[in-house]
């Protein structure tokens, strides 16, 4: 792995145990003669590298392993085989509202996540104000529990908190598919600003046009394997050929 590499996957395999026989209790398990669990491989022998300042798109059909890949990078999933190396801090936006505590208010979620990101108390009030301004959520909305938010409001809050964290790597998983057109455009502009700062971006999307706008390279997953890697334009063409 080169010294300027921030993310490295070396023959990484991720699998889960899957219950295929309706086992719902210890009694069911004790009376079942056959092993009810099968090992389902989600990612198989994945290898790639992302260097500092690169923006890489991740494309693939539903169920190809894109979100599992990002969760493995974020450390939420441990691979069964291979090695994952991360050299830097990251701000993950892994799904609508991922990381948000729905019983807490918008402001309380800001405080919680900023603390988890390691943000010091000094200057936190200014950061919270910038998050609130970027999200465009009303004062009333930010003081109510997040469980009362729409999916668009959750996306606004999650994105605003993540980009406020001064991380080396920004991980985005299809969150831009939610929200009104104005906020999507605002998010795209913020992503371009982060890219201009020389930060590294991993971007998952079902929209090849967005991938080509943001990313200079991309990979294509199919059935849990990495089938193609190259420039964003090349991989978007390969993706379109799947349909």
PDB file of N, CA and C in Angstrom, residues 77-174:
ATOM      1  N   UNK A  77     -18.740  -3.508  10.129  1.00  0.00           N
ATOM      2  CA  UNK A  77     -18.722  -4.929   9.797  1.00  0.00           C
ATOM      3  C   UNK A  77     -17.273  -5.393   9.722  1.00  0.00           C
ATOM      4  N   UNK A  78     -16.992  -6.535  10.329  1.00  0.00           N
ATOM      5  CA  UNK A  78     -15.645  -7.096  10.305  1.00  0.00           C
ATOM      6  C   UNK A  78     -15.555  -8.157   9.216  1.00  0.00           C
ATOM      7  N   UNK A  79     -14.566  -8.074   8.341  1.00  0.00           N
ATOM      8  CA  UNK A  79     -14.445  -9.068   7.272  1.00  0.00           C
ATOM      9  C   UNK A  79     -14.002 -10.426   7.804  1.00  0.00           C
ATOM     10  N   UNK A  80     -14.475 -11.496   7.146  1.00  0.00           N
ATOM     11  CA  UNK A  80     -14.061 -12.849   7.527  1.00  0.00           C
ATOM     12  C   UNK A  80     -12.668 -13.174   6.998  1.00  0.00           C
ATOM     13  N   UNK A  81     -12.334 -12.596   5.856  1.00  0.00           N
ATOM     14  CA  UNK A  81     -11.023 -12.822   5.247  1.00  0.00           C
ATOM     15  C   UNK A  81     -10.506 -11.511   4.681  1.00  0.00           C
ATOM     16  N   UNK A  82      -9.188 -11.434   4.526  1.00  0.00           N
ATOM     17  CA  UNK A  82      -8.587 -10.257   3.936  1.00  0.00           C
ATOM     18  C   UNK A  82      -8.279  -9.168   4.953  1.00  0.00           C
ATOM     19  N   UNK A  83      -7.810  -8.047   4.440  1.00  0.00           N
ATOM     20  CA  UNK A  83      -7.359  -6.954   5.306  1.00  0.00           C
ATOM     21  C   UNK A  83      -7.915  -5.621   4.818  1.00  0.00           C
ATOM     22  N   UNK A  84      -8.470  -4.851   5.755  1.00  0.00           N
ATOM     23  CA  UNK A  84      -8.944  -3.496   5.474  1.00  0.00           C
ATOM     24  C   UNK A  84      -8.060  -2.522   6.231  1.00  0.00           C
ATOM     25  N   UNK A  85      -7.479  -1.557   5.520  1.00  0.00           N
ATOM     26  CA  UNK A  85      -6.612  -0.560   6.146  1.00  0.00           C
ATOM     27  C   UNK A  85      -7.170   0.828   5.877  1.00  0.00           C
ATOM     28  N   UNK A  86      -7.405   1.587   6.947  1.00  0.00           N
ATOM     29  CA  UNK A  86      -7.918   2.954   6.850  1.00  0.00           C
ATOM     30  C   UNK A  86      -6.906   3.881   7.509  1.00  0.00           C
ATOM     31  N   UNK A  87      -6.404   4.844   6.771  1.00  0.00           N
ATOM     32  CA  UNK A  87      -5.450   5.815   7.298  1.00  0.00           C
ATOM     33  C   UNK A  87      -6.083   7.210   7.300  1.00  0.00           C
ATOM     34  N   UNK A  88      -6.922   7.463   8.278  1.00  0.00           N
ATOM     35  CA  UNK A  88      -7.570   8.763   8.350  1.00  0.00           C
ATOM     36  C   UNK A  88      -8.901   8.676   9.061  1.00  0.00           C
ATOM     37  N   UNK A  89      -9.459   9.833   9.363  1.00  0.00           N
ATOM     38  CA  UNK A  89     -10.776   9.897   9.980  1.00  0.00           C
ATOM     39  C   UNK A  89     -11.841   9.955   8.883  1.00  0.00           C
ATOM     40  N   UNK A  90     -13.060   9.552   9.229  1.00  0.00           N
ATOM     41  CA  UNK A  90     -14.112   9.561   8.222  1.00  0.00           C
ATOM     42  C   UNK A  90     -15.425  10.050   8.805  1.00  0.00           C
ATOM     43  N   UNK A  91     -16.259  10.596   7.903  1.00  0.00           N
ATOM     44  CA  UNK A  91     -17.609  11.035   8.248  1.00  0.00           C
ATOM     45  C   UNK A  91     -18.562  10.230   7.396  1.00  0.00           C
ATOM     46  N   UNK A  92     -19.221   9.226   7.992  1.00  0.00           N
ATOM     47  CA  UNK A  92     -20.107   8.383   7.189  1.00  0.00           C
ATOM     48  C   UNK A  92     -21.544   8.904   7.126  1.00  0.00           C
ATOM     49  N   UNK A  93     -22.119   8.895   5.915  1.00  0.00           N
ATOM     50  CA  UNK A  93     -23.543   9.130   5.731  1.00  0.00           C
ATOM     51  C   UNK A  93     -24.053   7.861   5.069  1.00  0.00           C
ATOM     52  N   UNK A  94     -24.365   6.837   5.880  1.00  0.00           N
ATOM     53  CA  UNK A  94     -24.566   5.490   5.369  1.00  0.00           C
ATOM     54  C   UNK A  94     -26.003   5.188   4.981  1.00  0.00           C
ATOM     55  N   UNK A  95     -26.951   5.935   5.463  1.00  0.00           N
ATOM     56  CA  UNK A  95     -28.352   5.715   5.106  1.00  0.00           C
ATOM     57  C   UNK A  95     -29.145   6.871   5.677  1.00  0.00           C
ATOM     58  N   UNK A  96     -30.417   6.903   5.316  1.00  0.00           N
ATOM     59  CA  UNK A  96     -31.271   7.978   5.828  1.00  0.00           C
ATOM     60  C   UNK A  96     -31.362   7.868   7.348  1.00  0.00           C
ATOM     61  N   UNK A  97     -30.828   8.869   8.041  1.00  0.00           N
ATOM     62  CA  UNK A  97     -30.941   8.888   9.487  1.00  0.00           C
ATOM     63  C   UNK A  97     -30.006   7.958  10.217  1.00  0.00           C
ATOM     64  N   UNK A  98     -29.092   7.282   9.498  1.00  0.00           N
ATOM     65  CA  UNK A  98     -28.163   6.372  10.168  1.00  0.00           C
ATOM     66  C   UNK A  98     -27.307   7.153  11.162  1.00  0.00           C
ATOM     67  N   UNK A  99     -27.198   6.621  12.377  1.00  0.00           N
ATOM     68  CA  UNK A  99     -26.409   7.283  13.415  1.00  0.00           C
ATOM     69  C   UNK A  99     -27.210   8.245  14.264  1.00  0.00           C
ATOM     70  N   UNK A 100     -28.406   8.565  13.831  1.00  0.00           N
ATOM     71  CA  UNK A 100     -29.259   9.462  14.613  1.00  0.00           C
ATOM     72  C   UNK A 100     -30.048   8.660  15.637  1.00  0.00           C
ATOM     73  N   UNK A 101     -30.183   9.225  16.827  1.00  0.00           N
ATOM     74  CA  UNK A 101     -31.011   8.617  17.873  1.00  0.00           C
ATOM     75  C   UNK A 101     -32.393   9.252  17.786  1.00  0.00           C
ATOM     76  N   UNK A 102     -33.376   8.446  17.394  1.00  0.00           N
ATOM     77  CA  UNK A 102     -34.689   8.992  17.064  1.00  0.00           C
ATOM     78  C   UNK A 102     -35.430   9.564  18.265  1.00  0.00           C
ATOM     79  N   UNK A 103     -35.080   9.135  19.472  1.00  0.00           N
ATOM     80  CA  UNK A 103     -35.745   9.675  20.661  1.00  0.00           C
ATOM     81  C   UNK A 103     -35.187  11.041  21.063  1.00  0.00           C
ATOM     82  N   UNK A 104     -34.038  11.412  20.514  1.00  0.00           N
ATOM     83  CA  UNK A 104     -33.427  12.700  20.843  1.00  0.00           C
ATOM     84  C   UNK A 104     -33.874  13.771  19.860  1.00  0.00           C
ATOM     85  N   UNK A 105     -33.778  15.015  20.281  1.00  0.00           N
ATOM     86  CA  UNK A 105     -34.112  16.126  19.390  1.00  0.00           C
ATOM     87  C   UNK A 105     -32.984  16.331  18.381  1.00  0.00           C
ATOM     88  N   UNK A 106     -33.244  17.197  17.422  1.00  0.00           N
ATOM     89  CA  UNK A 106     -32.214  17.509  16.440  1.00  0.00           C
ATOM     90  C   UNK A 106     -30.967  18.089  17.094  1.00  0.00           C
ATOM     91  N   UNK A 107     -31.157  19.031  18.019  1.00  0.00           N
ATOM     92  CA  UNK A 107     -30.013  19.632  18.709  1.00  0.00           C
ATOM     93  C   UNK A 107     -29.257  18.591  19.540  1.00  0.00           C
ATOM     94  N   UNK A 108     -29.987  17.714  20.209  1.00  0.00           N
ATOM     95  CA  UNK A 108     -29.334  16.682  21.030  1.00  0.00           C
ATOM     96  C   UNK A 108     -28.540  15.710  20.151  1.00  0.00           C
ATOM     97  N   UNK A 109     -29.062  15.407  18.968  1.00  0.00           N
ATOM     98  CA  UNK A 109     -28.323  14.556  18.045  1.00  0.00           C
ATOM     99  C   UNK A 109     -27.048  15.240  17.566  1.00  0.00           C
ATOM    100  N   UNK A 110     -27.111  16.525  17.329  1.00  0.00           N
ATOM    101  CA  UNK A 110     -25.900  17.270  16.949  1.00  0.00           C
ATOM    102  C   UNK A 110     -24.837  17.145  18.025  1.00  0.00           C
ATOM    103  N   UNK A 111     -25.225  17.411  19.277  1.00  0.00           N
ATOM    104  CA  UNK A 111     -24.283  17.329  20.394  1.00  0.00           C
ATOM    105  C   UNK A 111     -23.688  15.935  20.528  1.00  0.00           C
ATOM    106  N   UNK A 112     -24.536  14.918  20.422  1.00  0.00           N
ATOM    107  CA  UNK A 112     -24.090  13.537  20.575  1.00  0.00           C
ATOM    108  C   UNK A 112     -23.095  13.147  19.493  1.00  0.00           C
ATOM    109  N   UNK A 113     -23.450  13.391  18.233  1.00  0.00           N
ATOM    110  CA  UNK A 113     -22.591  12.954  17.130  1.00  0.00           C
ATOM    111  C   UNK A 113     -21.297  13.759  17.063  1.00  0.00           C
ATOM    112  N   UNK A 114     -21.356  15.037  17.366  1.00  0.00           N
ATOM    113  CA  UNK A 114     -20.124  15.825  17.385  1.00  0.00           C
ATOM    114  C   UNK A 114     -19.173  15.325  18.466  1.00  0.00           C
ATOM    115  N   UNK A 115     -19.725  14.915  19.597  1.00  0.00           N
ATOM    116  CA  UNK A 115     -18.891  14.347  20.664  1.00  0.00           C
ATOM    117  C   UNK A 115     -18.280  13.023  20.217  1.00  0.00           C
ATOM    118  N   UNK A 116     -19.073  12.187  19.537  1.00  0.00           N
ATOM    119  CA  UNK A 116     -18.553  10.909  19.043  1.00  0.00           C
ATOM    120  C   UNK A 116     -17.491  11.108  17.979  1.00  0.00           C
ATOM    121  N   UNK A 117     -17.616  12.177  17.209  1.00  0.00           N
ATOM    122  CA  UNK A 117     -16.606  12.495  16.195  1.00  0.00           C
ATOM    123  C   UNK A 117     -15.332  13.073  16.809  1.00  0.00           C
ATOM    124  N   UNK A 118     -15.387  13.362  18.119  1.00  0.00           N
ATOM    125  CA  UNK A 118     -14.202  13.895  18.791  1.00  0.00           C
ATOM    126  C   UNK A 118     -14.093  15.400  18.744  1.00  0.00           C
ATOM    127  N   UNK A 119     -15.182  16.071  18.452  1.00  0.00           N
ATOM    128  CA  UNK A 119     -15.158  17.531  18.389  1.00  0.00           C
ATOM    129  C   UNK A 119     -15.029  18.107  19.794  1.00  0.00           C
ATOM    130  N   UNK A 120     -14.046  18.964  20.073  1.00  0.00           N
ATOM    131  CA  UNK A 120     -13.894  19.539  21.413  1.00  0.00           C
ATOM    132  C   UNK A 120     -15.035  20.493  21.747  1.00  0.00           C
ATOM    133  N   UNK A 121     -15.261  20.691  23.040  1.00  0.00           N
ATOM    134  CA  UNK A 121     -16.358  21.555  23.469  1.00  0.00           C
ATOM    135  C   UNK A 121     -16.158  22.996  23.013  1.00  0.00           C
ATOM    136  N   UNK A 122     -14.901  23.425  22.975  1.00  0.00           N
ATOM    137  CA  UNK A 122     -14.619  24.797  22.565  1.00  0.00           C
ATOM    138  C   UNK A 122     -15.011  24.972  21.094  1.00  0.00           C
ATOM    139  N   UNK A 123     -15.847  25.921  20.846  1.00  0.00           N
ATOM    140  CA  UNK A 123     -16.287  26.203  19.483  1.00  0.00           C
ATOM    141  C   UNK A 123     -17.440  25.339  19.006  1.00  0.00           C
ATOM    142  N   UNK A 124     -17.941  24.429  19.866  1.00  0.00           N
ATOM    143  CA  UNK A 124     -19.016  23.530  19.438  1.00  0.00           C
ATOM    144  C   UNK A 124     -20.307  24.303  19.152  1.00  0.00           C
ATOM    145  N   UNK A 125     -20.565  25.356  19.914  1.00  0.00           N
ATOM    146  CA  UNK A 125     -21.789  26.141  19.703  1.00  0.00           C
ATOM    147  C   UNK A 125     -21.822  26.728  18.295  1.00  0.00           C
ATOM    148  N   UNK A 126     -20.659  27.196  17.817  1.00  0.00           N
ATOM    149  CA  UNK A 126     -20.604  27.757  16.466  1.00  0.00           C
ATOM    150  C   UNK A 126     -20.842  26.670  15.418  1.00  0.00           C
ATOM    151  N   UNK A 127     -20.322  25.471  15.673  1.00  0.00           N
ATOM    152  CA  UNK A 127     -20.511  24.360  14.740  1.00  0.00           C
ATOM    153  C   UNK A 127     -21.986  23.967  14.686  1.00  0.00           C
ATOM    154  N   UNK A 128     -22.628  23.904  15.852  1.00  0.00           N
ATOM    155  CA  UNK A 128     -24.048  23.557  15.903  1.00  0.00           C
ATOM    156  C   UNK A 128     -24.887  24.584  15.140  1.00  0.00           C
ATOM    157  N   UNK A 129     -24.526  25.853  15.283  1.00  0.00           N
ATOM    158  CA  UNK A 129     -25.262  26.892  14.538  1.00  0.00           C
ATOM    159  C   UNK A 129     -25.083  26.708  13.032  1.00  0.00           C
ATOM    160  N   UNK A 130     -23.864  26.361  12.607  1.00  0.00           N
ATOM    161  CA  UNK A 130     -23.624  26.159  11.172  1.00  0.00           C
ATOM    162  C   UNK A 130     -24.385  24.942  10.652  1.00  0.00           C
ATOM    163  N   UNK A 131     -24.494  23.901  11.490  1.00  0.00           N
ATOM    164  CA  UNK A 131     -25.265  22.710  11.103  1.00  0.00           C
ATOM    165  C   UNK A 131     -26.735  23.067  10.937  1.00  0.00           C
ATOM    166  N   UNK A 132     -27.269  23.807  11.906  1.00  0.00           N
ATOM    167  CA  UNK A 132     -28.679  24.213  11.849  1.00  0.00           C
ATOM    168  C   UNK A 132     -28.954  25.074  10.621  1.00  0.00           C
ATOM    169  N   UNK A 133     -28.036  25.994  10.321  1.00  0.00           N
ATOM    170  CA  UNK A 133     -28.214  26.873   9.160  1.00  0.00           C
ATOM    171  C   UNK A 133     -28.173  26.071   7.865  1.00  0.00           C
ATOM    172  N   UNK A 134     -27.238  25.122   7.775  1.00  0.00           N
ATOM    173  CA  UNK A 134     -27.109  24.351   6.539  1.00  0.00           C
ATOM    174  C   UNK A 134     -28.323  23.450   6.335  1.00  0.00           C
ATOM    175  N   UNK A 135     -28.818  22.859   7.414  1.00  0.00           N
ATOM    176  CA  UNK A 135     -29.948  21.937   7.300  1.00  0.00           C
ATOM    177  C   UNK A 135     -31.241  22.635   6.899  1.00  0.00           C
ATOM    178  N   UNK A 136     -31.343  23.928   7.200  1.00  0.00           N
ATOM    179  CA  UNK A 136     -32.540  24.719   6.922  1.00  0.00           C
ATOM    180  C   UNK A 136     -33.769  24.214   7.681  1.00  0.00           C
ATOM    181  N   UNK A 137     -33.525  23.422   8.734  1.00  0.00           N
ATOM    182  CA  UNK A 137     -34.627  22.980   9.584  1.00  0.00           C
ATOM    183  C   UNK A 137     -34.978  24.101  10.555  1.00  0.00           C
ATOM    184  N   UNK A 138     -36.256  24.240  10.833  1.00  0.00           N
ATOM    185  CA  UNK A 138     -36.709  25.317  11.707  1.00  0.00           C
ATOM    186  C   UNK A 138     -36.283  25.056  13.146  1.00  0.00           C
ATOM    187  N   UNK A 139     -36.312  26.109  13.940  1.00  0.00           N
ATOM    188  CA  UNK A 139     -35.992  25.982  15.362  1.00  0.00           C
ATOM    189  C   UNK A 139     -36.962  25.009  16.034  1.00  0.00           C
ATOM    190  N   UNK A 140     -38.224  25.065  15.630  1.00  0.00           N
ATOM    191  CA  UNK A 140     -39.225  24.160  16.187  1.00  0.00           C
ATOM    192  C   UNK A 140     -38.889  22.705  15.856  1.00  0.00           C
ATOM    193  N   UNK A 141     -38.472  22.455  14.606  1.00  0.00           N
ATOM    194  CA  UNK A 141     -38.141  21.092  14.190  1.00  0.00           C
ATOM    195  C   UNK A 141     -36.923  20.566  14.938  1.00  0.00           C
ATOM    196  N   UNK A 142     -35.930  21.415  15.152  1.00  0.00           N
ATOM    197  CA  UNK A 142     -34.702  20.978  15.814  1.00  0.00           C
ATOM    198  C   UNK A 142     -34.905  20.715  17.300  1.00  0.00           C
ATOM    199  N   UNK A 143     -36.009  21.177  17.846  1.00  0.00           N
ATOM    200  CA  UNK A 143     -36.292  20.946  19.264  1.00  0.00           C
ATOM    201  C   UNK A 143     -37.294  19.803  19.481  1.00  0.00           C
ATOM    202  N   UNK A 144     -37.689  19.132  18.413  1.00  0.00           N
ATOM    203  CA  UNK A 144     -38.587  17.990  18.551  1.00  0.00           C
ATOM    204  C   UNK A 144     -37.821  16.691  18.306  1.00  0.00           C
ATOM    205  N   UNK A 145     -38.317  15.557  18.830  1.00  0.00           N
ATOM    206  CA  UNK A 145     -37.620  14.279  18.633  1.00  0.00           C
ATOM    207  C   UNK A 145     -37.497  13.933  17.149  1.00  0.00           C
ATOM    208  N   UNK A 146     -36.364  13.348  16.779  1.00  0.00           N
ATOM    209  CA  UNK A 146     -36.110  13.010  15.380  1.00  0.00           C
ATOM    210  C   UNK A 146     -37.079  11.966  14.848  1.00  0.00           C
ATOM    211  N   UNK A 147     -37.731  11.212  15.748  1.00  0.00           N
ATOM    212  CA  UNK A 147     -38.697  10.200  15.299  1.00  0.00           C
ATOM    213  C   UNK A 147     -39.897  10.837  14.620  1.00  0.00           C
ATOM    214  N   UNK A 148     -40.093  12.130  14.800  1.00  0.00           N
ATOM    215  CA  UNK A 148     -41.206  12.833  14.165  1.00  0.00           C
ATOM    216  C   UNK A 148     -40.792  13.474  12.838  1.00  0.00           C
ATOM    217  N   UNK A 149     -39.535  13.273  12.423  1.00  0.00           N
ATOM    218  CA  UNK A 149     -39.049  13.853  11.179  1.00  0.00           C
ATOM    219  C   UNK A 149     -39.494  13.010   9.982  1.00  0.00           C
ATOM    220  N   UNK A 150     -39.674  13.651   8.857  1.00  0.00           N
ATOM    221  CA  UNK A 150     -39.858  12.934   7.600  1.00  0.00           C
ATOM    222  C   UNK A 150     -38.503  12.398   7.140  1.00  0.00           C
ATOM    223  N   UNK A 151     -38.503  11.536   6.115  1.00  0.00           N
ATOM    224  CA  UNK A 151     -37.238  11.006   5.610  1.00  0.00           C
ATOM    225  C   UNK A 151     -36.364  12.128   5.057  1.00  0.00           C
ATOM    226  N   UNK A 152     -36.979  13.123   4.444  1.00  0.00           N
ATOM    227  CA  UNK A 152     -36.200  14.250   3.939  1.00  0.00           C
ATOM    228  C   UNK A 152     -35.552  15.062   5.045  1.00  0.00           C
ATOM    229  N   UNK A 153     -36.271  15.250   6.145  1.00  0.00           N
ATOM    230  CA  UNK A 153     -35.720  15.991   7.282  1.00  0.00           C
ATOM    231  C   UNK A 153     -34.571  15.223   7.927  1.00  0.00           C
ATOM    232  N   UNK A 154     -34.725  13.894   8.048  1.00  0.00           N
ATOM    233  CA  UNK A 154     -33.635  13.067   8.590  1.00  0.00           C
ATOM    234  C   UNK A 154     -32.398  13.168   7.717  1.00  0.00           C
ATOM    235  N   UNK A 155     -32.590  13.141   6.397  1.00  0.00           N
ATOM    236  CA  UNK A 155     -31.456  13.245   5.475  1.00  0.00           C
ATOM    237  C   UNK A 155     -30.768  14.599   5.625  1.00  0.00           C
ATOM    238  N   UNK A 156     -31.549  15.651   5.764  1.00  0.00           N
ATOM    239  CA  UNK A 156     -30.974  16.984   5.965  1.00  0.00           C
ATOM    240  C   UNK A 156     -30.104  17.033   7.221  1.00  0.00           C
ATOM    241  N   UNK A 157     -30.648  16.508   8.327  1.00  0.00           N
ATOM    242  CA  UNK A 157     -29.911  16.558   9.584  1.00  0.00           C
ATOM    243  C   UNK A 157     -28.655  15.706   9.530  1.00  0.00           C
ATOM    244  N   UNK A 158     -28.771  14.466   9.006  1.00  0.00           N
ATOM    245  CA  UNK A 158     -27.614  13.564   8.950  1.00  0.00           C
ATOM    246  C   UNK A 158     -26.515  14.125   8.071  1.00  0.00           C
ATOM    247  N   UNK A 159     -26.875  14.640   6.903  1.00  0.00           N
ATOM    248  CA  UNK A 159     -25.868  15.188   5.994  1.00  0.00           C
ATOM    249  C   UNK A 159     -25.202  16.414   6.612  1.00  0.00           C
ATOM    250  N   UNK A 160     -25.999  17.292   7.197  1.00  0.00           N
ATOM    251  CA  UNK A 160     -25.457  18.537   7.766  1.00  0.00           C
ATOM    252  C   UNK A 160     -24.476  18.263   8.890  1.00  0.00           C
ATOM    253  N   UNK A 161     -24.777  17.271   9.736  1.00  0.00           N
ATOM    254  CA  UNK A 161     -23.865  16.928  10.828  1.00  0.00           C
ATOM    255  C   UNK A 161     -22.576  16.326  10.287  1.00  0.00           C
ATOM    256  N   UNK A 162     -22.702  15.435   9.303  1.00  0.00           N
ATOM    257  CA  UNK A 162     -21.519  14.730   8.789  1.00  0.00           C
ATOM    258  C   UNK A 162     -20.541  15.678   8.104  1.00  0.00           C
ATOM    259  N   UNK A 163     -21.047  16.610   7.298  1.00  0.00           N
ATOM    260  CA  UNK A 163     -20.132  17.501   6.575  1.00  0.00           C
ATOM    261  C   UNK A 163     -19.543  18.562   7.496  1.00  0.00           C
ATOM    262  N   UNK A 164     -20.140  18.745   8.673  1.00  0.00           N
ATOM    263  CA  UNK A 164     -19.568  19.685   9.642  1.00  0.00           C
ATOM    264  C   UNK A 164     -18.350  19.095  10.325  1.00  0.00           C
ATOM    265  N   UNK A 165     -18.196  17.778  10.246  1.00  0.00           N
ATOM    266  CA  UNK A 165     -17.038  17.112  10.839  1.00  0.00           C
ATOM    267  C   UNK A 165     -15.864  17.200   9.866  1.00  0.00           C
ATOM    268  N   UNK A 166     -14.764  17.748  10.317  1.00  0.00           N
ATOM    269  CA  UNK A 166     -13.592  17.953   9.453  1.00  0.00           C
ATOM    270  C   UNK A 166     -12.813  16.647   9.322  1.00  0.00           C
ATOM    271  N   UNK A 167     -13.368  15.725   8.532  1.00  0.00           N
ATOM    272  CA  UNK A 167     -12.778  14.393   8.396  1.00  0.00           C
ATOM    273  C   UNK A 167     -11.966  14.294   7.112  1.00  0.00           C
ATOM    274  N   UNK A 168     -11.087  13.280   7.057  1.00  0.00           N
ATOM    275  CA  UNK A 168     -10.282  13.045   5.859  1.00  0.00           C
ATOM    276  C   UNK A 168     -11.084  12.375   4.754  1.00  0.00           C
ATOM    277  N   UNK A 169     -12.081  11.569   5.146  1.00  0.00           N
ATOM    278  CA  UNK A 169     -12.850  10.774   4.185  1.00  0.00           C
ATOM    279  C   UNK A 169     -14.336  11.013   4.410  1.00  0.00           C
ATOM    280  N   UNK A 170     -15.053  11.342   3.347  1.00  0.00           N
ATOM    281  CA  UNK A 170     -16.508  11.482   3.404  1.00  0.00           C
ATOM    282  C   UNK A 170     -17.127  10.281   2.687  1.00  0.00           C
ATOM    283  N   UNK A 171     -17.972   9.534   3.406  1.00  0.00           N
ATOM    284  CA  UNK A 171     -18.615   8.332   2.860  1.00  0.00           C
ATOM    285  C   UNK A 171     -20.104   8.616   2.706  1.00  0.00           C
ATOM    286  N   UNK A 172     -20.604   8.548   1.466  1.00  0.00           N
ATOM    287  CA  UNK A 172     -21.993   8.900   1.177  1.00  0.00           C
ATOM    288  C   UNK A 172     -22.684   7.717   0.520  1.00  0.00           C
ATOM    289  N   UNK A 173     -23.785   7.260   1.123  1.00  0.00           N
ATOM    290  CA  UNK A 173     -24.513   6.099   0.612  1.00  0.00           C
ATOM    291  C   UNK A 173     -25.923   6.493   0.192  1.00  0.00           C
ATOM    292  N   UNK A 174     -26.083   6.957  -1.035  1.00  0.00           N
ATOM    293  CA  UNK A 174     -27.388   7.186  -1.662  1.00  0.00           C
ATOM    294  C   UNK A 174     -28.279   8.163  -0.912  1.00  0.00           C
TER     295      UNK A 174
END
